[in-house]
PDB file of N, CA, C and O in Angstrom:
ATOM      1  N   UNK T 121       8.259 -19.769   1.183  1.00 46.00           N
ATOM      2  CA  UNK T 121       8.821 -20.725   2.101  1.00 46.00           C
ATOM      3  C   UNK T 121       9.189 -21.994   1.332  1.00 46.00           C
ATOM      4  O   UNK T 121       8.339 -22.582   0.658  1.00 46.00           O
ATOM      5  N   UNK T 122      10.448 -22.428   1.400  1.00 58.00           N
ATOM      6  CA  UNK T 122      10.859 -23.617   0.647  1.00 58.00           C
ATOM      7  C   UNK T 122      10.251 -24.893   1.235  1.00 58.00           C
ATOM      8  O   UNK T 122      10.063 -25.009   2.439  1.00 58.00           O
ATOM      9  N   UNK T 123       9.957 -25.812   0.340  1.00 66.00           N
ATOM     10  CA  UNK T 123       9.376 -27.073   0.772  1.00 66.00           C
ATOM     11  C   UNK T 123      10.467 -28.027   1.246  1.00 66.00           C
ATOM     12  O   UNK T 123      11.573 -28.018   0.721  1.00 66.00           O
ATOM     13  N   UNK T 124      10.148 -28.836   2.225  1.00 79.00           N
ATOM     14  CA  UNK T 124      11.094 -29.809   2.747  1.00 79.00           C
ATOM     15  C   UNK T 124      11.397 -30.867   1.686  1.00 79.00           C
ATOM     16  O   UNK T 124      10.485 -31.415   1.070  1.00 79.00           O
ATOM     17  N   UNK T 125      12.674 -31.144   1.474  1.00 78.00           N
ATOM     18  CA  UNK T 125      13.091 -32.078   0.420  1.00 78.00           C
ATOM     19  C   UNK T 125      12.557 -33.478   0.689  1.00 78.00           C
ATOM     20  O   UNK T 125      12.149 -34.186  -0.242  1.00 78.00           O
ATOM     21  N   UNK T 126      12.511 -33.898   1.935  1.00 85.00           N
ATOM     22  CA  UNK T 126      12.052 -35.248   2.227  1.00 85.00           C
ATOM     23  C   UNK T 126      10.568 -35.414   1.898  1.00 85.00           C
ATOM     24  O   UNK T 126      10.140 -36.502   1.520  1.00 85.00           O
ATOM     25  N   UNK T 127       9.779 -34.348   2.021  1.00 90.00           N
ATOM     26  CA  UNK T 127       8.367 -34.437   1.657  1.00 90.00           C
ATOM     27  C   UNK T 127       8.214 -34.655   0.155  1.00 90.00           C
ATOM     28  O   UNK T 127       7.371 -35.431  -0.280  1.00 90.00           O
ATOM     29  N   UNK T 128       9.030 -33.974  -0.609  1.00 91.00           N
ATOM     30  CA  UNK T 128       8.991 -34.146  -2.064  1.00 91.00           C
ATOM     31  C   UNK T 128       9.433 -35.563  -2.428  1.00 91.00           C
ATOM     32  O   UNK T 128       8.825 -36.217  -3.280  1.00 91.00           O
ATOM     33  N   UNK T 129      10.479 -36.051  -1.779  1.00 92.00           N
ATOM     34  CA  UNK T 129      10.978 -37.405  -2.053  1.00 92.00           C
ATOM     35  C   UNK T 129       9.921 -38.451  -1.716  1.00 92.00           C
ATOM     36  O   UNK T 129       9.693 -39.389  -2.491  1.00 92.00           O
ATOM     37  N   UNK T 130       9.273 -38.300  -0.555  1.00 94.00           N
ATOM     38  CA  UNK T 130       8.216 -39.252  -0.192  1.00 94.00           C
ATOM     39  C   UNK T 130       7.051 -39.162  -1.176  1.00 94.00           C
ATOM     40  O   UNK T 130       6.429 -40.180  -1.504  1.00 94.00           O
ATOM     41  N   UNK T 131       6.761 -37.969  -1.649  1.00 95.00           N
ATOM     42  CA  UNK T 131       5.709 -37.813  -2.648  1.00 95.00           C
ATOM     43  C   UNK T 131       6.035 -38.533  -3.940  1.00 95.00           C
ATOM     44  O   UNK T 131       5.171 -39.173  -4.546  1.00 95.00           O
ATOM     45  N   UNK T 132       7.293 -38.443  -4.350  1.00 96.00           N
ATOM     46  CA  UNK T 132       7.709 -39.143  -5.571  1.00 96.00           C
ATOM     47  C   UNK T 132       7.591 -40.656  -5.401  1.00 96.00           C
ATOM     48  O   UNK T 132       7.155 -41.357  -6.319  1.00 96.00           O
ATOM     49  N   UNK T 133       7.977 -41.149  -4.238  1.00 96.00           N
ATOM     50  CA  UNK T 133       7.877 -42.590  -3.986  1.00 96.00           C
ATOM     51  C   UNK T 133       6.410 -43.017  -3.958  1.00 96.00           C
ATOM     52  O   UNK T 133       6.041 -44.043  -4.548  1.00 96.00           O
ATOM     53  N   UNK T 134       5.571 -42.226  -3.287  1.00 96.00           N
ATOM     54  CA  UNK T 134       4.151 -42.569  -3.180  1.00 96.00           C
ATOM     55  C   UNK T 134       3.419 -42.509  -4.521  1.00 96.00           C
ATOM     56  O   UNK T 134       2.433 -43.218  -4.714  1.00 96.00           O
ATOM     57  N   UNK T 135       3.874 -41.692  -5.428  1.00 97.00           N
ATOM     58  CA  UNK T 135       3.270 -41.626  -6.759  1.00 97.00           C
ATOM     59  C   UNK T 135       3.896 -42.672  -7.680  1.00 97.00           C
ATOM     60  O   UNK T 135       3.224 -43.220  -8.560  1.00 97.00           O
ATOM     61  N   UNK T 136       5.166 -42.978  -7.475  1.00 97.00           N
ATOM     62  CA  UNK T 136       5.864 -43.927  -8.333  1.00 97.00           C
ATOM     63  C   UNK T 136       5.385 -45.354  -8.184  1.00 97.00           C
ATOM     64  O   UNK T 136       5.278 -46.087  -9.177  1.00 97.00           O
ATOM     65  N   UNK T 137       5.070 -45.764  -6.960  1.00 97.00           N
ATOM     66  CA  UNK T 137       4.635 -47.151  -6.735  1.00 97.00           C
ATOM     67  C   UNK T 137       3.345 -47.457  -7.497  1.00 97.00           C
ATOM     68  O   UNK T 137       3.296 -48.444  -8.240  1.00 97.00           O
ATOM     69  N   UNK T 138       2.285 -46.657  -7.340  1.00 97.00           N
ATOM     70  CA  UNK T 138       1.079 -46.974  -8.116  1.00 97.00           C
ATOM     71  C   UNK T 138       1.285 -46.882  -9.631  1.00 97.00           C
ATOM     72  O   UNK T 138       0.664 -47.634 -10.389  1.00 97.00           O
ATOM     73  N   UNK T 139       2.147 -45.969 -10.061  1.00 97.00           N
ATOM     74  CA  UNK T 139       2.399 -45.852 -11.503  1.00 97.00           C
ATOM     75  C   UNK T 139       3.055 -47.115 -12.045  1.00 97.00           C
ATOM     76  O   UNK T 139       2.686 -47.599 -13.125  1.00 97.00           O
ATOM     77  N   UNK T 140       4.005 -47.661 -11.308  1.00 97.00           N
ATOM     78  CA  UNK T 140       4.656 -48.910 -11.734  1.00 97.00           C
ATOM     79  C   UNK T 140       3.645 -50.054 -11.737  1.00 97.00           C
ATOM     80  O   UNK T 140       3.592 -50.852 -12.684  1.00 97.00           O
ATOM     81  N   UNK T 141       2.849 -50.141 -10.689  1.00 97.00           N
ATOM     82  CA  UNK T 141       1.855 -51.219 -10.618  1.00 97.00           C
ATOM     83  C   UNK T 141       0.807 -51.092 -11.725  1.00 97.00           C
ATOM     84  O   UNK T 141       0.418 -52.086 -12.334  1.00 97.00           O
ATOM     85  N   UNK T 142       0.366 -49.872 -11.980  1.00 97.00           N
ATOM     86  CA  UNK T 142      -0.601 -49.635 -13.059  1.00 97.00           C
ATOM     87  C   UNK T 142      -0.001 -50.047 -14.409  1.00 97.00           C
ATOM     88  O   UNK T 142      -0.637 -50.720 -15.207  1.00 97.00           O
ATOM     89  N   UNK T 143       1.238 -49.621 -14.635  1.00 97.00           N
ATOM     90  CA  UNK T 143       1.883 -49.957 -15.898  1.00 97.00           C
ATOM     91  C   UNK T 143       2.124 -51.442 -16.062  1.00 97.00           C
ATOM     92  O   UNK T 143       1.976 -51.993 -17.156  1.00 97.00           O
ATOM     93  N   UNK T 144       2.490 -52.108 -14.970  1.00 97.00           N
ATOM     94  CA  UNK T 144       2.714 -53.550 -15.044  1.00 97.00           C
ATOM     95  C   UNK T 144       1.408 -54.293 -15.324  1.00 97.00           C
ATOM     96  O   UNK T 144       1.378 -55.244 -16.106  1.00 97.00           O
ATOM     97  N   UNK T 145       0.351 -53.840 -14.686  1.00 97.00           N
ATOM     98  CA  UNK T 145      -0.945 -54.498 -14.899  1.00 97.00           C
ATOM     99  C   UNK T 145      -1.445 -54.286 -16.327  1.00 97.00           C
ATOM    100  O   UNK T 145      -2.007 -55.189 -16.938  1.00 97.00           O
ATOM    101  N   UNK T 146      -1.228 -53.089 -16.853  1.00 97.00           N
ATOM    102  CA  UNK T 146      -1.675 -52.765 -18.211  1.00 97.00           C
ATOM    103  C   UNK T 146      -0.630 -53.106 -19.281  1.00 97.00           C
ATOM    104  O   UNK T 146      -0.879 -52.884 -20.464  1.00 97.00           O
ATOM    105  N   UNK T 147       0.518 -53.564 -18.843  1.00 96.00           N
ATOM    106  CA  UNK T 147       1.647 -53.863 -19.738  1.00 96.00           C
ATOM    107  C   UNK T 147       2.025 -52.645 -20.579  1.00 96.00           C
ATOM    108  O   UNK T 147       2.217 -52.724 -21.798  1.00 96.00           O
ATOM    109  N   UNK T 148       2.118 -51.514 -19.878  1.00 96.00           N
ATOM    110  CA  UNK T 148       2.429 -50.248 -20.529  1.00 96.00           C
ATOM    111  C   UNK T 148       3.834 -49.809 -20.105  1.00 96.00           C
ATOM    112  O   UNK T 148       4.049 -49.405 -18.962  1.00 96.00           O
ATOM    113  N   UNK T 149       4.760 -49.905 -21.025  1.00 97.00           N
ATOM    114  CA  UNK T 149       6.151 -49.567 -20.735  1.00 97.00           C
ATOM    115  C   UNK T 149       6.309 -48.106 -20.314  1.00 97.00           C
ATOM    116  O   UNK T 149       7.050 -47.823 -19.369  1.00 97.00           O
ATOM    117  N   UNK T 150       5.646 -47.143 -20.950  1.00 97.00           N
ATOM    118  CA  UNK T 150       5.821 -45.747 -20.506  1.00 97.00           C
ATOM    119  C   UNK T 150       5.409 -45.517 -19.059  1.00 97.00           C
ATOM    120  O   UNK T 150       6.067 -44.771 -18.338  1.00 97.00           O
ATOM    121  N   UNK T 151       4.317 -46.138 -18.605  1.00 97.00           N
ATOM    122  CA  UNK T 151       3.897 -45.981 -17.215  1.00 97.00           C
ATOM    123  C   UNK T 151       4.893 -46.616 -16.262  1.00 97.00           C
ATOM    124  O   UNK T 151       5.210 -46.052 -15.207  1.00 97.00           O
ATOM    125  N   UNK T 152       5.386 -47.790 -16.614  1.00 97.00           N
ATOM    126  CA  UNK T 152       6.392 -48.451 -15.767  1.00 97.00           C
ATOM    127  C   UNK T 152       7.654 -47.609 -15.710  1.00 97.00           C
ATOM    128  O   UNK T 152       8.245 -47.419 -14.633  1.00 97.00           O
ATOM    129  N   UNK T 153       8.069 -47.078 -16.830  1.00 97.00           N
ATOM    130  CA  UNK T 153       9.272 -46.249 -16.873  1.00 97.00           C
ATOM    131  C   UNK T 153       9.104 -44.971 -16.052  1.00 97.00           C
ATOM    132  O   UNK T 153       9.983 -44.599 -15.274  1.00 97.00           O
ATOM    133  N   UNK T 154       7.970 -44.305 -16.215  1.00 97.00           N
ATOM    134  CA  UNK T 154       7.720 -43.079 -15.449  1.00 97.00           C
ATOM    135  C   UNK T 154       7.686 -43.365 -13.951  1.00 97.00           C
ATOM    136  O   UNK T 154       8.270 -42.627 -13.145  1.00 97.00           O
ATOM    137  N   UNK T 155       7.022 -44.441 -13.566  1.00 97.00           N
ATOM    138  CA  UNK T 155       6.977 -44.810 -12.155  1.00 97.00           C
ATOM    139  C   UNK T 155       8.336 -45.182 -11.616  1.00 97.00           C
ATOM    140  O   UNK T 155       8.694 -44.819 -10.484  1.00 97.00           O
ATOM    141  N   UNK T 156       9.122 -45.885 -12.412  1.00 98.00           N
ATOM    142  CA  UNK T 156      10.463 -46.277 -11.977  1.00 98.00           C
ATOM    143  C   UNK T 156      11.362 -45.063 -11.799  1.00 98.00           C
ATOM    144  O   UNK T 156      12.143 -44.995 -10.837  1.00 98.00           O
ATOM    145  N   UNK T 157      11.247 -44.099 -12.695  1.00 98.00           N
ATOM    146  CA  UNK T 157      12.048 -42.878 -12.564  1.00 98.00           C
ATOM    147  C   UNK T 157      11.676 -42.146 -11.280  1.00 98.00           C
ATOM    148  O   UNK T 157      12.548 -41.697 -10.529  1.00 98.00           O
ATOM    149  N   UNK T 158      10.388 -42.020 -11.002  1.00 97.00           N
ATOM    150  CA  UNK T 158       9.956 -41.371  -9.760  1.00 97.00           C
ATOM    151  C   UNK T 158      10.449 -42.135  -8.533  1.00 97.00           C
ATOM    152  O   UNK T 158      10.916 -41.536  -7.564  1.00 97.00           O
ATOM    153  N   UNK T 159      10.329 -43.452  -8.567  1.00 97.00           N
ATOM    154  CA  UNK T 159      10.785 -44.267  -7.438  1.00 97.00           C
ATOM    155  C   UNK T 159      12.280 -44.111  -7.197  1.00 97.00           C
ATOM    156  O   UNK T 159      12.716 -43.880  -6.063  1.00 97.00           O
ATOM    157  N   UNK T 160      13.060 -44.242  -8.240  1.00 97.00           N
ATOM    158  CA  UNK T 160      14.512 -44.164  -8.090  1.00 97.00           C
ATOM    159  C   UNK T 160      14.924 -42.781  -7.608  1.00 97.00           C
ATOM    160  O   UNK T 160      15.744 -42.656  -6.694  1.00 97.00           O
ATOM    161  N   UNK T 161      14.343 -41.748  -8.182  1.00 96.00           N
ATOM    162  CA  UNK T 161      14.699 -40.389  -7.777  1.00 96.00           C
ATOM    163  C   UNK T 161      14.304 -40.136  -6.323  1.00 96.00           C
ATOM    164  O   UNK T 161      15.075 -39.559  -5.551  1.00 96.00           O
ATOM    165  N   UNK T 162      13.127 -40.577  -5.928  1.00 95.00           N
ATOM    166  CA  UNK T 162      12.688 -40.392  -4.551  1.00 95.00           C
ATOM    167  C   UNK T 162      13.543 -41.145  -3.557  1.00 95.00           C
ATOM    168  O   UNK T 162      13.931 -40.612  -2.512  1.00 95.00           O
ATOM    169  N   UNK T 163      13.878 -42.387  -3.876  1.00 95.00           N
ATOM    170  CA  UNK T 163      14.711 -43.191  -2.975  1.00 95.00           C
ATOM    171  C   UNK T 163      16.118 -42.610  -2.873  1.00 95.00           C
ATOM    172  O   UNK T 163      16.707 -42.560  -1.790  1.00 95.00           O
ATOM    173  N   UNK T 164      16.657 -42.148  -3.984  1.00 95.00           N
ATOM    174  CA  UNK T 164      17.985 -41.536  -3.935  1.00 95.00           C
ATOM    175  C   UNK T 164      17.980 -40.248  -3.113  1.00 95.00           C
ATOM    176  O   UNK T 164      18.924 -39.991  -2.358  1.00 95.00           O
ATOM    177  N   UNK T 165      16.926 -39.466  -3.233  1.00 92.00           N
ATOM    178  CA  UNK T 165      16.819 -38.253  -2.412  1.00 92.00           C
ATOM    179  C   UNK T 165      16.754 -38.602  -0.930  1.00 92.00           C
ATOM    180  O   UNK T 165      17.408 -37.969  -0.104  1.00 92.00           O
ATOM    181  N   UNK T 166      15.955 -39.606  -0.592  1.00 91.00           N
ATOM    182  CA  UNK T 166      15.837 -40.001   0.817  1.00 91.00           C
ATOM    183  C   UNK T 166      17.147 -40.553   1.353  1.00 91.00           C
ATOM    184  O   UNK T 166      17.537 -40.252   2.492  1.00 91.00           O
ATOM    185  N   UNK T 167      17.846 -41.334   0.554  1.00 92.00           N
ATOM    186  CA  UNK T 167      19.120 -41.884   1.022  1.00 92.00           C
ATOM    187  C   UNK T 167      20.162 -40.783   1.160  1.00 92.00           C
ATOM    188  O   UNK T 167      20.966 -40.796   2.103  1.00 92.00           O
ATOM    189  N   UNK T 168      20.141 -39.809   0.275  1.00 89.00           N
ATOM    190  CA  UNK T 168      21.089 -38.692   0.359  1.00 89.00           C
ATOM    191  C   UNK T 168      20.822 -37.882   1.632  1.00 89.00           C
ATOM    192  O   UNK T 168      21.752 -37.471   2.317  1.00 89.00           O
ATOM    193  N   UNK T 169      19.535 -37.662   1.936  1.00 82.00           N
ATOM    194  CA  UNK T 169      19.188 -36.927   3.157  1.00 82.00           C
ATOM    195  C   UNK T 169      19.626 -37.696   4.405  1.00 82.00           C
ATOM    196  O   UNK T 169      19.969 -37.093   5.403  1.00 82.00           O
ATOM    197  N   UNK T 170      19.619 -39.013   4.339  1.00 80.00           N
ATOM    198  CA  UNK T 170      20.024 -39.818   5.487  1.00 80.00           C
ATOM    199  C   UNK T 170      21.525 -39.769   5.681  1.00 80.00           C
ATOM    200  O   UNK T 170      22.026 -39.639   6.799  1.00 80.00           O
ATOM    201  N   UNK T 171      22.283 -39.854   4.591  1.00 86.00           N
ATOM    202  CA  UNK T 171      23.731 -39.868   4.674  1.00 86.00           C
ATOM    203  C   UNK T 171      24.283 -38.475   4.980  1.00 86.00           C
ATOM    204  O   UNK T 171      25.200 -38.323   5.777  1.00 86.00           O
ATOM    205  N   UNK T 172      23.719 -37.468   4.331  1.00 83.00           N
ATOM    206  CA  UNK T 172      24.194 -36.090   4.503  1.00 83.00           C
ATOM    207  C   UNK T 172      23.051 -35.219   5.012  1.00 83.00           C
ATOM    208  O   UNK T 172      22.426 -34.471   4.247  1.00 83.00           O
ATOM    209  N   UNK T 173      22.741 -35.283   6.301  1.00 78.00           N
ATOM    210  CA  UNK T 173      21.613 -34.489   6.825  1.00 78.00           C
ATOM    211  C   UNK T 173      21.913 -32.993   6.758  1.00 78.00           C
ATOM    212  O   UNK T 173      23.052 -32.567   6.849  1.00 78.00           O
ATOM    213  N   UNK T 174      20.842 -32.224   6.605  1.00 74.00           N
ATOM    214  CA  UNK T 174      21.004 -30.765   6.599  1.00 74.00           C
ATOM    215  C   UNK T 174      21.184 -30.271   8.008  1.00 74.00           C
ATOM    216  O   UNK T 174      20.722 -30.872   8.964  1.00 74.00           O
ATOM    217  N   UNK T 175      21.858 -29.153   8.136  1.00 67.00           N
ATOM    218  CA  UNK T 175      22.091 -28.581   9.464  1.00 67.00           C
ATOM    219  C   UNK T 175      20.847 -27.915  10.017  1.00 67.00           C
ATOM    220  O   UNK T 175      19.995 -27.493   9.444  1.00 67.00           O
TER     221      UNK T 175
END
């Protein structure tokens, strides 16, 4: 059974926020970068689902 795309997108956003905050607090560029990639990808997925909903 395929997983709902919006659940994956929300998961990426929920994991990306703490990763960015952790990296910023520790001044760790790789953590900030990884969190930012997850955040951007998740937000883009959610916006795409909003603009072009599935049937």
